Short mmCIF file of C-alpha atoms and ligand atoms in Angstrom, two decimals:
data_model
loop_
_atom_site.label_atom_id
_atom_site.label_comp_id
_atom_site.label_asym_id
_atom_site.label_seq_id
_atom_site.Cartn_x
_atom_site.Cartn_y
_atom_site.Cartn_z
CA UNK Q 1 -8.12 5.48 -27.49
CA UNK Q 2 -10.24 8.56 -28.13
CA UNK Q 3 -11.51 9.21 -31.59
CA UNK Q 4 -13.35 12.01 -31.61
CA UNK Q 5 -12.07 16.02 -31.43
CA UNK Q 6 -13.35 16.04 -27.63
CA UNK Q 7 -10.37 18.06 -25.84
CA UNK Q 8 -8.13 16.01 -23.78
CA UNK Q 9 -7.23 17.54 -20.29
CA UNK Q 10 -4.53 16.35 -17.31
CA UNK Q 11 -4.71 17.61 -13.93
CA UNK Q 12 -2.13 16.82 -11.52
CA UNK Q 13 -3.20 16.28 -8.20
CA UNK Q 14 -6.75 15.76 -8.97
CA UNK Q 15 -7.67 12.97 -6.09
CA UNK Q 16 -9.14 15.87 -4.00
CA UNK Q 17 -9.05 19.29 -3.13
CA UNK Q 18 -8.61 21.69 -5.74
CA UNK Q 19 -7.88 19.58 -8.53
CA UNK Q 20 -11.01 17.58 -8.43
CA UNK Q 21 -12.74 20.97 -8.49
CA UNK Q 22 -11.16 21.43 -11.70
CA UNK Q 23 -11.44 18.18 -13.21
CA UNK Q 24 -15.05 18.87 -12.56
CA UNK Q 25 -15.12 22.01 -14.17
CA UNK Q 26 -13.52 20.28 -17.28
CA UNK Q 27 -15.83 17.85 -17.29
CA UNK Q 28 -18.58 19.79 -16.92
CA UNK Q 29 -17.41 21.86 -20.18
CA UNK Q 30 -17.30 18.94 -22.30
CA UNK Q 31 -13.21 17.73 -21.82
CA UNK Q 32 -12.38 14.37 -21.24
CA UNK Q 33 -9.94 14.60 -18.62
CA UNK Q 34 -6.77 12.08 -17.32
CA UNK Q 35 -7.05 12.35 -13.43
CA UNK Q 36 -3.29 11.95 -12.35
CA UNK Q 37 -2.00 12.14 -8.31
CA UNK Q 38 0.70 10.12 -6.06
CA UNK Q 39 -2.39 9.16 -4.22
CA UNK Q 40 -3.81 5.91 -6.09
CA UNK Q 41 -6.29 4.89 -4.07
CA UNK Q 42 -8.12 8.49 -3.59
CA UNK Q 43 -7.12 9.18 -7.58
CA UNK Q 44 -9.36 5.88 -8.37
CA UNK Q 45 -12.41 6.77 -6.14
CA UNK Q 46 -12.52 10.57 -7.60
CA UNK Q 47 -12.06 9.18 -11.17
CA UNK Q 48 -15.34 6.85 -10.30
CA UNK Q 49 -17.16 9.64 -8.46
CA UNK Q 50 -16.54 12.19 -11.63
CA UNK Q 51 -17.08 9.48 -14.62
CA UNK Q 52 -20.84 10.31 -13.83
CA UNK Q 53 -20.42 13.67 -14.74
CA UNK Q 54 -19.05 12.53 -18.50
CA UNK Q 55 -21.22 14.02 -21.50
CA UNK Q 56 -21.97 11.93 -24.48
CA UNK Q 57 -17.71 12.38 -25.93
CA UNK Q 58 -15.86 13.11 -22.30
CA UNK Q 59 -14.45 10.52 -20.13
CA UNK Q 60 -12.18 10.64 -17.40
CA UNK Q 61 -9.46 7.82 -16.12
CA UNK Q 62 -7.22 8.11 -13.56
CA UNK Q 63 -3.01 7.46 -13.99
CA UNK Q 64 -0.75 7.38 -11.21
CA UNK Q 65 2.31 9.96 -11.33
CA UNK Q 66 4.63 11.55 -8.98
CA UNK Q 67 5.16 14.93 -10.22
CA UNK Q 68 8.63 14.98 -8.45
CA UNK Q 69 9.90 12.21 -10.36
CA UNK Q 70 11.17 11.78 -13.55
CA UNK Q 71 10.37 8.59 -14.72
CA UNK Q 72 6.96 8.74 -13.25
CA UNK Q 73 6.17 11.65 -15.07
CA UNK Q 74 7.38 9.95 -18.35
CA UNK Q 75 5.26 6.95 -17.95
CA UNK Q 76 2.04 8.98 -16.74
CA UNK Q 77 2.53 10.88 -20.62
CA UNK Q 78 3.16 7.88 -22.39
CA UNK Q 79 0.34 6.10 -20.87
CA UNK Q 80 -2.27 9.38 -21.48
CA UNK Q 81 -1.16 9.06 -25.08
CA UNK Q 82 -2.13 5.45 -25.42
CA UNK Q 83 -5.20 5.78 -24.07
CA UNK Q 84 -6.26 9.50 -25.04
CA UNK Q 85 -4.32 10.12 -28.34
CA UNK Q 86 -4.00 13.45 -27.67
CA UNK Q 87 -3.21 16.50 -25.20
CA UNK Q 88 -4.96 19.99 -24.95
CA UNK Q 89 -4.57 20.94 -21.38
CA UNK Q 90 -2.02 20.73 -18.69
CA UNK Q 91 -3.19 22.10 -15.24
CA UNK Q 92 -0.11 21.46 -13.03
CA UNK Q 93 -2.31 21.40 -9.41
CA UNK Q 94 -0.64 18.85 -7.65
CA UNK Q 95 1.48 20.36 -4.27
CA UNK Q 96 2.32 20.12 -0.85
CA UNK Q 97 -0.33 22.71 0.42
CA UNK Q 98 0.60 23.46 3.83
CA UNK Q 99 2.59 26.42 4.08
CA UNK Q 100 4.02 26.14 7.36
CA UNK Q 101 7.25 25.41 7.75
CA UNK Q 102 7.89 26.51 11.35
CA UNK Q 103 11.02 28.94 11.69
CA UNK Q 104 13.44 29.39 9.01
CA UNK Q 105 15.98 28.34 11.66
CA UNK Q 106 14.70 25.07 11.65
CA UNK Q 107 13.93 24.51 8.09
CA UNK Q 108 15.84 21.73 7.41
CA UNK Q 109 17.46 21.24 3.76
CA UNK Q 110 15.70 17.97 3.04
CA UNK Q 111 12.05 19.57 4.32
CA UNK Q 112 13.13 22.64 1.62
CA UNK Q 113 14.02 20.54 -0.85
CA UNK Q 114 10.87 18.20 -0.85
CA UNK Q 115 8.71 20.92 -0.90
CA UNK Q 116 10.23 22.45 -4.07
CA UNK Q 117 10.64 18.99 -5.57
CA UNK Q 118 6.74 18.83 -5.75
CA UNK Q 119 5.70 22.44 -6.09
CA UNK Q 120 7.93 23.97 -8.26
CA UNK Q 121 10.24 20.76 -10.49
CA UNK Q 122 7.32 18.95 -10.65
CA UNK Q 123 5.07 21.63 -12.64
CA UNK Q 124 9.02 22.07 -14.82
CA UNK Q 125 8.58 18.02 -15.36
CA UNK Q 126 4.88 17.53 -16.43
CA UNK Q 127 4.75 20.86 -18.60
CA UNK Q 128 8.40 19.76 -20.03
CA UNK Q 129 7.22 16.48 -20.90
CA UNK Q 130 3.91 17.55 -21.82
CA UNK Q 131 4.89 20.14 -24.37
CA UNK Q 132 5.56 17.59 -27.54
CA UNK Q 133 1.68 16.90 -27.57
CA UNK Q 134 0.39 20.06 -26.61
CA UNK Q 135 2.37 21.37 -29.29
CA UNK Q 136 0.54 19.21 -31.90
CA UNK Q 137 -2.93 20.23 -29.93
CA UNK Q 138 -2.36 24.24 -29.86
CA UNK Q 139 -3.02 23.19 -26.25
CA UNK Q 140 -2.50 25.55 -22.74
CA UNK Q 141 -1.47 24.67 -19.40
CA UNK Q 142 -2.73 26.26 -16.20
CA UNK Q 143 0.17 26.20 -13.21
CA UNK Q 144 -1.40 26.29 -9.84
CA UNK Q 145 0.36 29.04 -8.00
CA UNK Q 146 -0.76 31.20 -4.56
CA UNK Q 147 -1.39 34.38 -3.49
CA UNK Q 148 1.66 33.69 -1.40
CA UNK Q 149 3.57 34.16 -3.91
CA UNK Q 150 2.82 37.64 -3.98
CA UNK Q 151 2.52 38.18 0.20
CA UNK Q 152 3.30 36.08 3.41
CA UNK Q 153 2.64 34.86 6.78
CA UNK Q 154 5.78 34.07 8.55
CA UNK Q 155 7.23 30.57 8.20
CA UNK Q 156 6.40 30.10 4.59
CA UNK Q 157 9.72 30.54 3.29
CA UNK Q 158 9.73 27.15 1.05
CA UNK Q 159 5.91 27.50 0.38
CA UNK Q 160 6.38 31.34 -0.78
CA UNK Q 161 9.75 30.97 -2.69
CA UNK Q 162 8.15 27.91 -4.48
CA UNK Q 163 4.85 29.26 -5.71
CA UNK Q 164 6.88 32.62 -6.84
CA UNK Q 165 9.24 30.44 -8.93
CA UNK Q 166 6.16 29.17 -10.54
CA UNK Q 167 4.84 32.35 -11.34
CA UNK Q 168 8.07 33.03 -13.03
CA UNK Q 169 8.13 29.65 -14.45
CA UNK Q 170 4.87 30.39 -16.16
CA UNK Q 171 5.86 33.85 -17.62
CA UNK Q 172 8.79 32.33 -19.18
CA UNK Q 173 7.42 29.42 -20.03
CA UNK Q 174 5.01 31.59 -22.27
CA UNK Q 175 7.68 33.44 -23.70
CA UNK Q 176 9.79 30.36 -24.73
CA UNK Q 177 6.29 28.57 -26.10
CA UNK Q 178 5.11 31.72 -27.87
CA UNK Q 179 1.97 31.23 -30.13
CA UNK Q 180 2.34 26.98 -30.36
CA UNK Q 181 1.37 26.58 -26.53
CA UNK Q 182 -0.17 29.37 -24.28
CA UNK Q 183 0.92 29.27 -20.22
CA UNK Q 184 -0.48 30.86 -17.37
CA UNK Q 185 -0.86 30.85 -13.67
CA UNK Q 186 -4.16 30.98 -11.30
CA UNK Q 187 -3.30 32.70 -7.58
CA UNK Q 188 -5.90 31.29 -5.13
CA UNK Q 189 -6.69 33.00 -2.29
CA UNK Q 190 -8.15 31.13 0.19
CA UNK Q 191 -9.57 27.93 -0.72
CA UNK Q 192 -12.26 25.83 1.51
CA UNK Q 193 -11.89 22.23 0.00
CA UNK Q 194 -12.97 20.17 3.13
CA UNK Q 195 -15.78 17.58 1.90
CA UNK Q 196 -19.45 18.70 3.29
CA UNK Q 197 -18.90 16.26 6.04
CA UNK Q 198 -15.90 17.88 7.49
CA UNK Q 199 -17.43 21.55 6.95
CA UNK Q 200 -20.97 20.49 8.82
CA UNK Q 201 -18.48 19.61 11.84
CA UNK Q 202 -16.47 22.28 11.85
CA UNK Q 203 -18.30 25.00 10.09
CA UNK Q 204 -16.05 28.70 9.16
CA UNK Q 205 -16.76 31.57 11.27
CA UNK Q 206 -18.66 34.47 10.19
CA UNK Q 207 -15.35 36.25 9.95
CA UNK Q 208 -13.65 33.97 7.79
CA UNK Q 209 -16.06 34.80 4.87
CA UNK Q 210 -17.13 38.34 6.18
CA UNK Q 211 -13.06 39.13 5.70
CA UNK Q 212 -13.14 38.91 2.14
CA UNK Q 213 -14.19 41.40 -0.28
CA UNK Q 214 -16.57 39.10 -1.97
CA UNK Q 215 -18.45 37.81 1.41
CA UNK Q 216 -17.04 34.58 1.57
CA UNK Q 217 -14.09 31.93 1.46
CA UNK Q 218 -13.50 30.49 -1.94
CA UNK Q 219 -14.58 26.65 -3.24
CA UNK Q 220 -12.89 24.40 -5.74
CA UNK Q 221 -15.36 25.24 -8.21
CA UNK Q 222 -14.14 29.32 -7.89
CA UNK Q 223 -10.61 27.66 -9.47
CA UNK Q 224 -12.18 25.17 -11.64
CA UNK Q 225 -13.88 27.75 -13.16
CA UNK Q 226 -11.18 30.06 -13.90
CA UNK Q 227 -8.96 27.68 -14.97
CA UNK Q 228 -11.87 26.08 -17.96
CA UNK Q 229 -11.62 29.61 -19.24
CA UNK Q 230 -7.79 29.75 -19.41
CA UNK Q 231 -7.65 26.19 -21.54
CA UNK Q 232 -10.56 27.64 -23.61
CA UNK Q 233 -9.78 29.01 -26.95
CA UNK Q 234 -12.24 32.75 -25.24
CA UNK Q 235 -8.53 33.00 -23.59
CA UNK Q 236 -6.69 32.83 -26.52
CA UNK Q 237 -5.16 36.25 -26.27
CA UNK Q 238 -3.87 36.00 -22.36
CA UNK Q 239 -0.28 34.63 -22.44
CA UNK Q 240 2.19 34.50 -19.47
CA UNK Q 241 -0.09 36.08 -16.67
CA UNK Q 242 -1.30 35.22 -13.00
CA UNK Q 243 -5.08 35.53 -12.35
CA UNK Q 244 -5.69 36.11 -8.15
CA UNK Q 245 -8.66 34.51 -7.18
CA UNK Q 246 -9.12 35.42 -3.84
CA UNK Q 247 -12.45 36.92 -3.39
CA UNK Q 248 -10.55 40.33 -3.27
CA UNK Q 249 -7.70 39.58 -0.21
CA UNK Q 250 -4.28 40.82 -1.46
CA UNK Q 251 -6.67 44.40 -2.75
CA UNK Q 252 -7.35 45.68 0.75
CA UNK Q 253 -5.21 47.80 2.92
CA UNK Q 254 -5.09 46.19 6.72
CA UNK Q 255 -3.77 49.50 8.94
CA UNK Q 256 -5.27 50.09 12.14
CA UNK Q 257 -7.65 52.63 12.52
P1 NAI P 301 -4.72 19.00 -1.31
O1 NAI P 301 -3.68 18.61 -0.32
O2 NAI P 301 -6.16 18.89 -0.95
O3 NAI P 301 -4.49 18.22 -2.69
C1 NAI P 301 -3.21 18.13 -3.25
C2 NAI P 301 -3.13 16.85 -4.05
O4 NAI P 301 -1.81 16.77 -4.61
C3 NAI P 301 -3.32 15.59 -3.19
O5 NAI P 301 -4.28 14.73 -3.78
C4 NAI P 301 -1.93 14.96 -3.15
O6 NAI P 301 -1.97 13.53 -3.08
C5 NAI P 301 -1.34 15.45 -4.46
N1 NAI P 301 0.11 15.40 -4.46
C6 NAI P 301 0.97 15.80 -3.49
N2 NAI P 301 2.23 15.55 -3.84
C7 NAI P 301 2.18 15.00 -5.08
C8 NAI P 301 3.17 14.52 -5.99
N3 NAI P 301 4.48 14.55 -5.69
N4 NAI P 301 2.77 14.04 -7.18
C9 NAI P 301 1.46 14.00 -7.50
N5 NAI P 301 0.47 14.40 -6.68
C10 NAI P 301 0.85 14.90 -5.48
O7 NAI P 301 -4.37 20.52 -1.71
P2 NAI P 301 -5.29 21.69 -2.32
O8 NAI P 301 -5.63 22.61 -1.23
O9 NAI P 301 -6.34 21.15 -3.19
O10 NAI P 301 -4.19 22.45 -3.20
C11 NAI P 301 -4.01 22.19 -4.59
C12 NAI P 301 -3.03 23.22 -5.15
O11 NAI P 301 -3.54 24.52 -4.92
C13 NAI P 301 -1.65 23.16 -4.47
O12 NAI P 301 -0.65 23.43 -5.44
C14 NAI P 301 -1.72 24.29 -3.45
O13 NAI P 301 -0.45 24.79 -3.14
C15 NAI P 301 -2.59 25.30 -4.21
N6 NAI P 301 -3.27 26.28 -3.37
C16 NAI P 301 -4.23 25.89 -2.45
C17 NAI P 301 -4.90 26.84 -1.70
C18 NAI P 301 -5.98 26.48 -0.73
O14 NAI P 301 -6.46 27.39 0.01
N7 NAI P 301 -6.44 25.24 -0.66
C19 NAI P 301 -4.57 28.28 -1.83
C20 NAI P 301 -3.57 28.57 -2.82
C21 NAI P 301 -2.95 27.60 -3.56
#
């Protein structure tokens, strides 16, 4: 077990993608943080790949959980309380990211259902069983939401209506938690997190990035970063909000000239 006063974080979903990005961002800030995804084999490898990035207090380990389950979720706390001691952050990440569920007259009940098993009851499970020690911590959680829940493409009805739960999940959440535990929610925009391999073969076009207001499509890093300052005690006076990060997307007006 930890010793120390070295903040203790747990990102869901954390093999790859955006929640490595923010497990690196954690890292790199000085938390020790408990890598946790479905996905044991990819959890393991990023868990080796980030303990490199460790300061002289941090360490990371990885612990297997399904969000969308229960017991899973109870043995993934108990076992970040043996070996941490302690709980700071919560950054519920972990999700079924593709958004297309083809047309609504086709969405069947059990497709709807798994997607908000993971998306939305999954962030309710980890921050519900999460709360006891984040209590004790004056801790924060972060809840991975999506500019779709604020706009849509069509066929993202499950995507859409989960990601706006969470976003009111978070709000009252925060209200319920008041000044023991703050809770908010980061809205990425688009979000490259391909490996370099993957983006060398099949480089973005010019328009992807040129779209956005900023100049370019977002990285992990744009999240990880956000989401270091929402844990961090500089945030202590934002409660129950959702921070877009979408290098400026949802701010532009799209009519035709
Ligand atoms: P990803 O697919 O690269 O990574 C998601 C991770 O969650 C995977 O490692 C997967 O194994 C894990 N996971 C899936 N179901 C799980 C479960 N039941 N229990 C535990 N772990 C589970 O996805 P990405 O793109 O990194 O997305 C991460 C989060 O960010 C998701 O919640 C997604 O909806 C959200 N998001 C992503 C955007 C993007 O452009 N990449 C944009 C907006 C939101």
């Amino acid at each position: 077990m930890v010793e120390d006063d070295t903040p203790v974080a747990l990102v869901t979903g954390a093999a790859r993608g955006i929640g490595k990005g923010v497990a690196t961002s954690l890292l790199k800030a000085g938390w020790s943080v408990a890598l946790t995804d479905i996905d044991e084999v990819a959890g393991q490898a990023a868990a080796e790949e980030l303990a490199r990035l460790c300061g002289a207090s941090g360490r990371v380990e990885f612990i297997l959980m399904d969000v969308s389950d229960e017991s899973s979720v109870v043995a993934c706390l108990e076992q970040l309380e043996e070996d941490f001691g302690r709980l700071d952050g919560l950054v519920n990440n972990a999700g079924i990211a593709d958004p297309d569920n083809g047309p609504v007259e086709q969405l069947t009940l059990e497709a709807w259902n798994r997607l908000l098993a993971t998306n939305l009851t999954g962030p309710f499970l980890v921050s519900k069983h999460a709360i006891g020690l984040l209590r004790e911590s004056g801790g924060a959680i972060v809840n991975i939401a999506s500019t779709r829940a604020l706009q849509s493409e069509a066929n993202t009805e499950a995507y859409a209506s989960a990601k706006g739960g969470l976003v009111a999940l978070t709000h009252a959440l925060a209200v319920s938690l008041g000044s023991a535990v703050r809770v908010n929610a980061v809205s990425p925009g688009w979000i490259d997190t391909r490996d370099s391999q993957q983006q060398r073969i099949d480089p973005l076009r010019s328009i992807d990035h040129q779209q956005h207001a900023v100049g370019r499509v977002g990285q992990p890093g744009d999240i990880g970063s956000l989401v270091a300052f929402l844990l961090s005690p500089a945030a202590g006076f934002i409660t129950g909000q959702n921070l877009v990060a979408d290098g400026g997307m949802t701010r532009q007006m799209i009519y035709v000239e």
